[in-house]
Amino acid sequence: MLFCNGLLYATWGVSMPVIKDTFSLSEGTLSLAMVAVAMGGIVTMAAAGRWIARTGSGRSSRYSGLLMALAAAPVLLVPDYPVLLALLFAYGTMTAANDVAANAQVAYLEKISGRSLIGSVHGSFSAGGLVGALIASVWLASSWPSAANFLWLAGTTVLVIACASRYLKNEPSDHGLIDDAPSSTAFPDAVVRKRLKLFGVIAFAALVVEGAFYDWSAVYMREVALAPASWVGAGYAAFAVAMALGRLGGDWLRDHYHHQIVIAGSGIAGVTGLGVVLANHSPLMVVIGFLITGFGLANFIPVLFSAASKLSAHVGWPASQGLAITTRIAYVGLLVGPLLIGPIAELVGLRLSLLSLLLAIVTMTIGWLLLSRTSSGTPWHIASDHSPRVPARTREPTSTP
């Protein structure tokens, strides 16, 4: 399901030039379309979390996926730009709801299977984005109607969801709480929400970097690395492939190494890769830098979302409720990242503007490690008078008792 989510999202992103030409938009007016999708998810995230808790993550994954496909299908058929913005808001709502529902579903499957699975799910989203971008690029270069690409991909998504639905599982009817009821007297509601928001802030920094790399890598290759036309897309491709492969292998890493080691290693790789990008003018070395950075960033979001779902389970909340709090903050980063780089680049140049991403990588790495230290090595564990503290050397559990 998240492969299809990434497939449709990438198709929408690559289709921006078509939308710009269709409605004769300026860059500023076109940005409203980007904002509409992002705001659809951000504004409705809390309500989506409560709906998923009531409906069950299995059913809500199916329903939101079908609605996501239906909202995406007519994107290039709408005749008026204001109507398109309303449709994109609805599409953003369903995309975000499907994302939270799928993450809640994999959290439940991790619990009942005793295996780490979330990295593979996020890797599937990245793989879907890469496939969607390639298909959309080929489609736009052909003489086929642009709108038909959305239609057949949306139809394929409906078929995939129909086939996959039989394998989804709903949590027991008494799993978790509804609405905003406090978790328990042992774990005050405010404390739980504060920890989930801290996860969201770290994830925000991760998505600022991720969004900036996706949106500015091609520009960097062309204007800074002075790459030939055939190499301009290589930086984006290297970063996307590394993100997908890094996440697909992330479950094995988290099952064999403590999450602190995984995050520390990821931070080092991210800083090293970005350093290679900034220190070289050779297109080949810049592409290698994008590749290393992608591997470094790959596991931040899966680890953070997994921690949010585990914290929710730890205090008796449904996973969707905790994930909604974390993701609502995190996804602002996808919107803010690309918008921050542009104005900074106008002042100091694109190369120096990317130095701000180094600060973001260092901040989210240190922030996670400090948060782990203050919670005895397991950020989803809140110590109280009723719960023993976990020794810092204890390895991350692979299942919840």
C-alpha positions as a Markdown table, in Angstrom:
| # | Residue | x | y | z |
|---|---|---|---|---|
| 1 | Met | 0.0 | 0.0 | 0.0 |
| 2 | Leu | 2.8 | 2.4 | 0.8 |
| 3 | Phe | 4.5 | 1.5 | -2.5 |
| 4 | Cys | 1.3 | 2.8 | -4.2 |
| 5 | Asn | 1.2 | 5.9 | -1.9 |
| 6 | Gly | 4.8 | 6.7 | -3.0 |
| 7 | Leu | 3.9 | 5.9 | -6.6 |
| 8 | Leu | 1.1 | 8.4 | -6.8 |
| 9 | Tyr | 2.9 | 11.1 | -4.7 |
| 10 | Ala | 5.9 | 11.0 | -7.1 |
| 11 | Thr | 3.6 | 11.1 | -10.1 |
| 12 | Trp | 2.0 | 14.2 | -8.7 |
| 13 | Gly | 5.4 | 15.8 | -8.1 |
| 14 | Val | 6.8 | 15.1 | -11.6 |
| 15 | Ser | 3.5 | 16.5 | -13.1 |
| 16 | Met | 4.0 | 20.0 | -11.7 |
| 17 | Pro | 5.3 | 21.4 | -15.0 |
| 18 | Val | 2.1 | 20.1 | -16.7 |
| 19 | Ile | -0.1 | 21.9 | -14.1 |
| 20 | Lys | 2.0 | 25.1 | -14.5 |
| 21 | Asp | 1.6 | 25.1 | -18.3 |
| 22 | Thr | -2.1 | 24.0 | -18.2 |
| 23 | Phe | -3.2 | 27.0 | -16.1 |
| 24 | Ser | -0.4 | 29.4 | -17.1 |
| 25 | Leu | 0.8 | 29.8 | -13.5 |
| 26 | Ser | 3.7 | 31.7 | -12.1 |
| 27 | Glu | 6.1 | 30.0 | -9.7 |
| 28 | Gly | 4.4 | 31.7 | -6.7 |
| 29 | Thr | 0.9 | 30.6 | -7.8 |
| 30 | Leu | 2.1 | 27.1 | -8.6 |
| 31 | Ser | 3.5 | 26.8 | -5.0 |
| 32 | Leu | -0.1 | 27.0 | -3.8 |
| 33 | Ala | -0.6 | 23.6 | -5.3 |
| 34 | Met | 2.3 | 22.2 | -3.2 |
| 35 | Val | 0.9 | 23.9 | -0.1 |
| 36 | Ala | -2.6 | 22.5 | -0.7 |
| 37 | Val | -1.3 | 18.9 | -0.6 |
| 38 | Ala | 0.8 | 19.5 | 2.5 |
| 39 | Met | -1.9 | 21.4 | 4.4 |
| 40 | Gly | -4.4 | 18.7 | 3.6 |
| 41 | Gly | -2.3 | 16.3 | 5.6 |
| 42 | Ile | -1.2 | 18.6 | 8.4 |
| 43 | Val | -4.6 | 20.1 | 9.2 |
| 44 | Thr | -6.4 | 16.8 | 9.3 |
| 45 | Met | -3.7 | 14.6 | 10.9 |
| 46 | Ala | -5.2 | 14.6 | 14.4 |
| 47 | Ala | -8.7 | 13.8 | 13.1 |
| 48 | Ala | -7.2 | 11.0 | 11.0 |
| 49 | Gly | -5.5 | 9.5 | 14.0 |
| 50 | Arg | -8.8 | 9.4 | 15.9 |
| 51 | Trp | -10.6 | 7.9 | 12.9 |
| 52 | Ile | -8.0 | 5.2 | 12.5 |
| 53 | Ala | -8.2 | 4.3 | 16.2 |
| 54 | Arg | -12.0 | 3.9 | 15.9 |
| 55 | Thr | -12.0 | 2.0 | 12.6 |
| 56 | Gly | -8.9 | -0.1 | 13.0 |
| 57 | Ser | -5.6 | 0.3 | 11.1 |
| 58 | Gly | -6.4 | -2.5 | 8.7 |
| 59 | Arg | -9.8 | -1.2 | 7.6 |
| 60 | Ser | -8.6 | 2.5 | 7.6 |
| 61 | Ser | -5.5 | 1.5 | 5.4 |
| 62 | Arg | -7.9 | 0.1 | 2.9 |
| 63 | Tyr | -10.5 | 2.9 | 3.0 |
| 64 | Ser | -7.9 | 5.7 | 2.9 |
| 65 | Gly | -6.0 | 4.0 | 0.1 |
| 66 | Leu | -9.0 | 3.7 | -2.1 |
| 67 | Leu | -10.0 | 7.4 | -1.4 |
| 68 | Met | -6.4 | 8.5 | -2.1 |
| 69 | Ala | -6.5 | 6.8 | -5.5 |
| 70 | Leu | -9.9 | 8.3 | -6.3 |
| 71 | Ala | -8.7 | 11.8 | -5.4 |
| 72 | Ala | -5.5 | 11.4 | -7.5 |
| 73 | Ala | -7.2 | 10.0 | -10.6 |
| 74 | Pro | -8.7 | 13.3 | -11.9 |
| 75 | Val | -5.9 | 15.7 | -10.9 |
| 76 | Leu | -5.0 | 16.6 | -14.6 |
| 77 | Leu | -8.6 | 16.6 | -15.7 |
| 78 | Val | -9.9 | 19.5 | -13.5 |
| 79 | Pro | -10.6 | 22.6 | -15.6 |
| 80 | Asp | -10.3 | 25.3 | -13.0 |
| 81 | Tyr | -7.3 | 26.0 | -10.7 |
| 82 | Pro | -9.4 | 26.8 | -7.5 |
| 83 | Val | -11.1 | 23.4 | -8.0 |
| 84 | Leu | -7.8 | 21.7 | -8.5 |
| 85 | Leu | -6.5 | 23.2 | -5.2 |
| 86 | Ala | -9.6 | 21.8 | -3.4 |
| 87 | Leu | -9.0 | 18.4 | -5.0 |
| 88 | Leu | -5.3 | 18.5 | -4.0 |
| 89 | Phe | -6.3 | 19.3 | -0.4 |
| 90 | Ala | -8.5 | 16.2 | -0.4 |
| 91 | Tyr | -5.7 | 14.2 | -1.9 |
| 92 | Gly | -3.3 | 15.4 | 0.7 |
| 93 | Thr | -5.8 | 14.5 | 3.4 |
| 94 | Met | -6.1 | 10.9 | 2.1 |
| 95 | Thr | -2.4 | 10.5 | 1.5 |
| 96 | Ala | -1.6 | 11.5 | 5.1 |
| 97 | Ala | -4.4 | 9.3 | 6.5 |
| 98 | Asn | -3.1 | 6.3 | 4.5 |
| 99 | Asp | 0.4 | 7.0 | 5.7 |
| 100 | Val | -0.6 | 7.0 | 9.4 |
| 101 | Ala | -2.9 | 4.0 | 8.9 |
| 102 | Ala | -0.2 | 2.0 | 7.2 |
| 103 | Asn | 2.3 | 2.9 | 9.9 |
| 104 | Ala | -0.2 | 1.9 | 12.6 |
| 105 | Gln | -0.9 | -1.4 | 10.8 |
| 106 | Val | 2.8 | -2.3 | 10.6 |
| 107 | Ala | 3.2 | -1.3 | 14.3 |
| 108 | Tyr | 0.5 | -3.9 | 15.1 |
| 109 | Leu | 2.1 | -6.5 | 12.9 |
| 110 | Glu | 5.5 | -5.9 | 14.5 |
| 111 | Lys | 3.8 | -6.4 | 17.9 |
| 112 | Ile | 2.2 | -9.8 | 17.0 |
| 113 | Ser | 5.1 | -11.1 | 14.9 |
| 114 | Gly | 8.0 | -10.0 | 17.1 |
| 115 | Arg | 9.9 | -8.8 | 14.0 |
| 116 | Ser | 11.0 | -5.3 | 12.9 |
| 117 | Leu | 9.0 | -4.5 | 9.7 |
| 118 | Ile | 8.7 | -0.7 | 9.5 |
| 119 | Gly | 11.9 | -0.2 | 7.6 |
| 120 | Ser | 10.7 | -2.4 | 4.8 |
| 121 | Val | 7.4 | -0.6 | 4.6 |
| 122 | His | 9.1 | 2.8 | 4.4 |
| 123 | Gly | 11.5 | 1.3 | 1.8 |
| 124 | Ser | 8.5 | 0.3 | -0.2 |
| 125 | Phe | 7.3 | 3.9 | -0.2 |
| 126 | Ser | 10.7 | 5.1 | -1.4 |
| 127 | Ala | 10.8 | 2.5 | -4.1 |
| 128 | Gly | 7.3 | 3.5 | -5.2 |
| 129 | Gly | 8.4 | 7.1 | -5.4 |
| 130 | Leu | 11.4 | 6.1 | -7.6 |
| 131 | Val | 9.2 | 4.0 | -9.9 |
| 132 | Gly | 6.5 | 6.7 | -10.1 |
| 133 | Ala | 9.1 | 9.4 | -11.0 |
| 134 | Leu | 10.6 | 7.2 | -13.7 |
| 135 | Ile | 7.2 | 6.3 | -15.2 |
| 136 | Ala | 6.0 | 9.9 | -15.1 |
| 137 | Ser | 9.2 | 11.2 | -16.7 |
| 138 | Val | 8.9 | 8.7 | -19.6 |
| 139 | Trp | 5.2 | 9.4 | -19.9 |
| 140 | Leu | 5.7 | 13.2 | -20.1 |
| 141 | Ala | 8.4 | 12.7 | -22.8 |
| 142 | Ser | 5.9 | 10.7 | -24.9 |
| 143 | Ser | 2.9 | 11.9 | -26.9 |
| 144 | Trp | 0.5 | 10.1 | -24.6 |
| 145 | Pro | -2.1 | 12.2 | -22.7 |
| 146 | Ser | -0.7 | 13.4 | -19.4 |
| 147 | Ala | -4.0 | 12.8 | -17.5 |
| 148 | Ala | -4.0 | 9.1 | -18.6 |
| 149 | Asn | -0.9 | 8.4 | -16.4 |
| 150 | Phe | -2.8 | 9.4 | -13.3 |
| 151 | Leu | -5.9 | 7.4 | -14.3 |
| 152 | Trp | -4.1 | 4.1 | -15.0 |
| 153 | Leu | -1.9 | 4.4 | -11.9 |
| 154 | Ala | -4.9 | 5.2 | -9.7 |
| 155 | Gly | -6.7 | 2.1 | -11.2 |
| 156 | Thr | -3.7 | 0.0 | -10.5 |
| 157 | Thr | -3.7 | 1.2 | -6.9 |
| 158 | Val | -7.3 | 0.2 | -6.5 |
| 159 | Leu | -6.6 | -3.3 | -7.7 |
| 160 | Val | -3.5 | -3.6 | -5.5 |
| 161 | Ile | -5.5 | -2.5 | -2.4 |
| 162 | Ala | -8.3 | -4.9 | -3.2 |
| 163 | Cys | -5.8 | -7.8 | -3.4 |
| 164 | Ala | -3.8 | -6.7 | -0.3 |
| 165 | Ser | -6.8 | -6.1 | 1.9 |
| 166 | Arg | -7.2 | -9.8 | 2.8 |
| 167 | Tyr | -3.8 | -9.7 | 4.6 |
| 168 | Leu | -4.5 | -6.7 | 6.8 |
| 169 | Lys | -5.4 | -7.2 | 10.4 |
| 170 | Asn | -7.4 | -5.0 | 12.8 |
| 171 | Glu | -6.4 | -4.5 | 16.4 |
| 172 | Pro | -8.7 | -6.0 | 19.0 |
| 173 | Ser | -11.8 | -3.9 | 19.7 |
| 174 | Asp | -10.5 | -2.9 | 23.1 |
| 175 | His | -7.0 | -1.9 | 21.7 |
| 176 | Gly | -6.2 | 1.6 | 22.9 |
| 177 | Leu | -8.3 | 4.7 | 23.8 |
| 178 | Ile | -10.4 | 6.9 | 21.7 |
| 179 | Asp | -10.3 | 10.7 | 21.4 |
| 180 | Asp | -8.0 | 12.5 | 23.8 |
| 181 | Ala | -8.6 | 10.7 | 27.0 |
| 182 | Pro | -5.5 | 10.6 | 29.3 |
| 183 | Ser | -3.3 | 7.6 | 29.1 |
| 184 | Ser | -3.2 | 6.7 | 32.8 |
| 185 | Thr | -2.3 | 8.2 | 36.2 |
| 186 | Ala | 1.1 | 6.5 | 35.9 |
| 187 | Phe | 1.8 | 8.2 | 32.6 |
| 188 | Pro | 0.4 | 11.7 | 32.5 |
| 189 | Asp | -1.1 | 12.7 | 29.2 |
| 190 | Ala | 1.0 | 15.9 | 29.0 |
| 191 | Val | 4.2 | 13.9 | 29.5 |
| 192 | Val | 3.3 | 11.4 | 26.7 |
| 193 | Arg | 2.4 | 14.2 | 24.3 |
| 194 | Lys | 5.6 | 16.1 | 25.0 |
| 195 | Arg | 7.7 | 13.0 | 24.2 |
| 196 | Leu | 5.7 | 12.4 | 21.0 |
| 197 | Lys | 6.2 | 16.0 | 20.0 |
| 198 | Leu | 9.9 | 15.7 | 20.6 |
| 199 | Phe | 9.9 | 12.7 | 18.2 |
| 200 | Gly | 8.1 | 15.0 | 15.8 |
| 201 | Val | 10.6 | 17.8 | 16.1 |
| 202 | Ile | 13.5 | 15.3 | 15.3 |
| 203 | Ala | 11.5 | 13.8 | 12.4 |
| 204 | Phe | 10.8 | 17.4 | 11.2 |
| 205 | Ala | 14.5 | 18.0 | 10.9 |
| 206 | Ala | 15.0 | 14.7 | 9.1 |
| 207 | Leu | 12.2 | 15.6 | 6.5 |
| 208 | Val | 13.6 | 19.1 | 6.1 |
| 209 | Val | 16.8 | 17.5 | 4.8 |
| 210 | Glu | 15.0 | 14.8 | 2.8 |
| 211 | Gly | 12.7 | 17.3 | 1.1 |
| 212 | Ala | 15.5 | 19.7 | 0.3 |
| 213 | Phe | 17.6 | 16.9 | -1.3 |
| 214 | Tyr | 14.7 | 15.7 | -3.4 |
| 215 | Asp | 13.8 | 19.2 | -4.6 |
| 216 | Trp | 17.2 | 20.7 | -5.1 |
| 217 | Ser | 19.5 | 17.8 | -6.1 |
| 218 | Ala | 18.9 | 18.3 | -9.8 |
| 219 | Val | 19.5 | 22.1 | -9.6 |
| 220 | Tyr | 22.7 | 21.5 | -7.6 |
| 221 | Met | 24.0 | 19.0 | -10.2 |
| 222 | Arg | 23.4 | 21.5 | -13.0 |
| 223 | Glu | 24.4 | 24.8 | -11.5 |
| 224 | Val | 27.1 | 23.8 | -8.9 |
| 225 | Ala | 28.6 | 20.5 | -10.1 |
| 226 | Leu | 28.2 | 21.7 | -13.8 |
| 227 | Ala | 27.1 | 18.3 | -14.8 |
| 228 | Pro | 26.2 | 17.5 | -18.4 |
| 229 | Ala | 22.5 | 17.2 | -19.2 |
| 230 | Ser | 22.6 | 13.4 | -19.0 |
| 231 | Trp | 23.9 | 13.6 | -15.4 |
| 232 | Val | 21.5 | 16.2 | -14.0 |
| 233 | Gly | 19.1 | 13.5 | -12.7 |
| 234 | Ala | 21.8 | 11.2 | -11.4 |
| 235 | Gly | 22.0 | 12.9 | -8.0 |
| 236 | Tyr | 18.3 | 12.5 | -7.3 |
| 237 | Ala | 18.4 | 8.9 | -8.5 |
| 238 | Ala | 21.4 | 8.0 | -6.3 |
| 239 | Phe | 19.7 | 9.6 | -3.3 |
| 240 | Ala | 16.4 | 7.9 | -3.9 |
| 241 | Val | 17.9 | 4.5 | -4.5 |
| 242 | Ala | 20.0 | 4.7 | -1.3 |
| 243 | Met | 17.0 | 5.8 | 0.7 |
| 244 | Ala | 15.0 | 2.7 | -0.6 |
| 245 | Leu | 17.8 | 0.2 | -0.1 |
| 246 | Gly | 18.8 | 1.7 | 3.3 |
| 247 | Arg | 15.3 | 1.3 | 4.6 |
| 248 | Leu | 14.8 | -2.2 | 3.2 |
| 249 | Gly | 17.9 | -3.2 | 5.1 |
| 250 | Gly | 17.1 | -1.1 | 8.2 |
| 251 | Asp | 15.0 | -3.8 | 9.8 |
| 252 | Trp | 17.9 | -6.2 | 9.9 |
| 253 | Leu | 20.1 | -3.5 | 11.5 |
| 254 | Arg | 17.5 | -2.7 | 14.2 |
| 255 | Asp | 17.1 | -6.4 | 15.0 |
| 256 | His | 20.9 | -6.9 | 15.4 |
| 257 | Tyr | 22.1 | -3.5 | 16.8 |
| 258 | His | 20.8 | -1.1 | 19.4 |
| 259 | His | 18.8 | 1.8 | 17.9 |
| 260 | Gln | 21.4 | 4.3 | 19.3 |
| 261 | Ile | 24.1 | 2.6 | 17.3 |
| 262 | Val | 21.9 | 2.7 | 14.2 |
| 263 | Ile | 21.1 | 6.4 | 14.6 |
| 264 | Ala | 24.7 | 7.4 | 15.5 |
| 265 | Gly | 26.0 | 5.5 | 12.4 |
| 266 | Ser | 23.3 | 7.1 | 10.3 |
| 267 | Gly | 24.2 | 10.6 | 11.4 |
| 268 | Ile | 27.9 | 10.0 | 10.7 |
| 269 | Ala | 27.0 | 8.7 | 7.2 |
| 270 | Gly | 24.7 | 11.6 | 6.5 |
| 271 | Val | 27.3 | 14.2 | 7.5 |
| 272 | Thr | 30.0 | 12.4 | 5.6 |
| 273 | Gly | 27.9 | 12.2 | 2.4 |
| 274 | Leu | 26.8 | 15.8 | 2.5 |
| 275 | Gly | 30.5 | 16.8 | 3.1 |
| 276 | Val | 31.5 | 14.9 | 0.0 |
| 277 | Val | 28.7 | 16.8 | -2.0 |
| 278 | Leu | 29.9 | 20.2 | -0.7 |
| 279 | Ala | 33.6 | 19.6 | -1.0 |
| 280 | Asn | 33.7 | 18.4 | -4.7 |
| 281 | His | 32.9 | 19.8 | -8.1 |
| 282 | Ser | 33.2 | 16.5 | -9.9 |
| 283 | Pro | 29.7 | 15.3 | -11.0 |
| 284 | Leu | 30.8 | 11.7 | -10.2 |
| 285 | Met | 31.9 | 12.6 | -6.6 |
| 286 | Val | 28.8 | 14.7 | -6.0 |
| 287 | Val | 26.6 | 11.7 | -7.1 |
| 288 | Ile | 28.6 | 9.5 | -4.7 |
| 289 | Gly | 28.0 | 12.0 | -1.9 |
| 290 | Phe | 24.2 | 12.0 | -2.6 |
| 291 | Leu | 24.3 | 8.2 | -2.4 |
| 292 | Ile | 26.1 | 8.2 | 1.0 |
| 293 | Thr | 23.8 | 10.8 | 2.3 |
| 294 | Gly | 20.7 | 8.8 | 1.3 |
| 295 | Phe | 22.0 | 5.7 | 3.2 |
| 296 | Gly | 22.6 | 8.0 | 6.2 |
| 297 | Leu | 19.1 | 9.5 | 6.2 |
| 298 | Ala | 17.3 | 6.3 | 5.4 |
| 299 | Asn | 16.6 | 5.0 | 8.9 |
| 300 | Phe | 15.8 | 8.2 | 10.8 |
| 301 | Ile | 12.1 | 8.3 | 10.0 |
| 302 | Pro | 11.4 | 4.5 | 10.4 |
| 303 | Val | 13.1 | 4.5 | 13.8 |
| 304 | Leu | 11.2 | 7.7 | 14.9 |
| 305 | Phe | 7.8 | 6.4 | 13.7 |
| 306 | Ser | 8.5 | 3.0 | 15.3 |
| 307 | Ala | 9.4 | 4.8 | 18.6 |
| 308 | Ala | 6.1 | 6.8 | 18.4 |
| 309 | Ser | 4.0 | 3.6 | 18.0 |
| 310 | Lys | 5.9 | 1.8 | 20.8 |
| 311 | Leu | 5.5 | 4.7 | 23.2 |
| 312 | Ser | 1.7 | 4.7 | 22.4 |
| 313 | Ala | 1.5 | 1.0 | 23.1 |
| 314 | His | 3.6 | 1.5 | 26.3 |
| 315 | Val | 1.0 | 3.9 | 27.7 |
| 316 | Gly | -2.1 | 2.2 | 26.4 |
| 317 | Trp | -2.8 | 4.4 | 23.4 |
| 318 | Pro | -3.6 | 3.2 | 19.9 |
| 319 | Ala | -0.6 | 3.5 | 17.6 |
| 320 | Ser | -2.5 | 5.8 | 15.3 |
| 321 | Gln | -3.0 | 8.4 | 18.0 |
| 322 | Gly | 0.6 | 8.7 | 18.9 |
| 323 | Leu | 1.7 | 8.6 | 15.2 |
| 324 | Ala | -0.7 | 11.4 | 14.3 |
| 325 | Ile | 1.0 | 13.7 | 16.9 |
| 326 | Thr | 4.5 | 12.9 | 15.7 |
| 327 | Thr | 3.7 | 12.9 | 11.9 |
| 328 | Arg | 1.7 | 16.2 | 12.1 |
| 329 | Ile | 4.9 | 18.0 | 13.2 |
| 330 | Ala | 7.2 | 15.9 | 11.0 |
| 331 | Tyr | 5.5 | 16.5 | 7.7 |
| 332 | Val | 5.8 | 20.2 | 8.0 |
| 333 | Gly | 9.5 | 19.5 | 7.3 |
| 334 | Leu | 8.7 | 18.3 | 3.8 |
| 335 | Leu | 7.0 | 21.6 | 3.1 |
| 336 | Val | 9.5 | 23.9 | 4.9 |
| 337 | Gly | 12.8 | 22.2 | 3.7 |
| 338 | Pro | 12.6 | 23.2 | 0.0 |
| 339 | Leu | 11.2 | 26.6 | 0.8 |
| 340 | Leu | 14.1 | 27.4 | 3.2 |
| 341 | Ile | 16.9 | 26.5 | 0.8 |
| 342 | Gly | 15.6 | 28.9 | -1.9 |
| 343 | Pro | 15.9 | 32.2 | 0.0 |
| 344 | Ile | 19.2 | 31.2 | 1.6 |
| 345 | Ala | 20.6 | 30.2 | -1.8 |
| 346 | Glu | 19.7 | 33.7 | -3.2 |
| 347 | Leu | 21.8 | 35.3 | -0.5 |
| 348 | Val | 24.8 | 33.0 | -0.3 |
| 349 | Gly | 24.5 | 30.6 | -3.2 |
| 350 | Leu | 23.1 | 27.1 | -3.3 |
| 351 | Arg | 26.3 | 25.4 | -2.3 |
| 352 | Leu | 26.7 | 27.3 | 1.0 |
| 353 | Ser | 22.9 | 27.1 | 1.6 |
| 354 | Leu | 23.2 | 23.3 | 1.9 |
| 355 | Leu | 25.5 | 23.8 | 4.9 |
| 356 | Ser | 22.3 | 24.4 | 6.9 |
| 357 | Leu | 21.4 | 20.8 | 6.2 |
| 358 | Leu | 24.6 | 19.7 | 8.0 |
| 359 | Leu | 23.3 | 21.5 | 11.1 |
| 360 | Ala | 19.9 | 19.7 | 10.8 |
| 361 | Ile | 21.6 | 16.2 | 10.5 |
| 362 | Val | 23.8 | 16.9 | 13.5 |
| 363 | Thr | 20.9 | 18.3 | 15.5 |
| 364 | Met | 18.6 | 15.3 | 14.9 |
| 365 | Thr | 21.4 | 12.8 | 15.6 |
| 366 | Ile | 22.4 | 14.4 | 18.9 |
| 367 | Gly | 18.8 | 15.1 | 19.8 |
| 368 | Trp | 17.9 | 11.4 | 19.5 |
| 369 | Leu | 20.9 | 10.3 | 21.5 |
| 370 | Leu | 20.2 | 12.8 | 24.3 |
| 371 | Leu | 16.6 | 11.8 | 24.4 |
| 372 | Ser | 17.7 | 8.1 | 24.7 |
| 373 | Arg | 20.0 | 9.0 | 27.5 |
| 374 | Thr | 17.4 | 10.7 | 29.5 |
| 375 | Ser | 15.0 | 7.7 | 29.1 |
| 376 | Ser | 17.5 | 5.0 | 30.0 |
| 377 | Gly | 18.2 | 4.0 | 26.4 |
| 378 | Thr | 14.7 | 3.5 | 25.2 |
| 379 | Pro | 12.9 | 6.7 | 24.2 |
| 380 | Trp | 9.5 | 5.0 | 24.1 |
| 381 | His | 9.9 | 4.0 | 27.8 |
| 382 | Ile | 8.7 | 6.6 | 30.3 |
| 383 | Ala | 9.9 | 5.9 | 33.8 |
| 384 | Ser | 7.4 | 6.3 | 36.6 |
| 385 | Asp | 6.8 | 5.0 | 40.1 |
| 386 | His | 5.0 | 2.1 | 38.5 |
| 387 | Ser | 7.5 | 1.1 | 35.8 |
| 388 | Pro | 11.1 | 0.1 | 36.4 |
| 389 | Arg | 13.8 | 2.0 | 34.4 |
| 390 | Val | 15.5 | 0.0 | 31.7 |
| 391 | Pro | 19.3 | -0.2 | 31.8 |
| 392 | Ala | 21.0 | 1.8 | 29.1 |
| 393 | Arg | 22.9 | -1.3 | 27.9 |
| 394 | Thr | 19.7 | -3.2 | 27.2 |
| 395 | Arg | 19.2 | -3.9 | 23.5 |
| 396 | Glu | 16.1 | -2.7 | 21.8 |
| 397 | Pro | 13.3 | -5.3 | 22.2 |
| 398 | Thr | 12.0 | -6.8 | 19.0 |
| 399 | Ser | 8.5 | -7.5 | 20.4 |
| 400 | Thr | 6.2 | -6.2 | 23.0 |
| 401 | Pro | 5.2 | -8.6 | 25.8 |
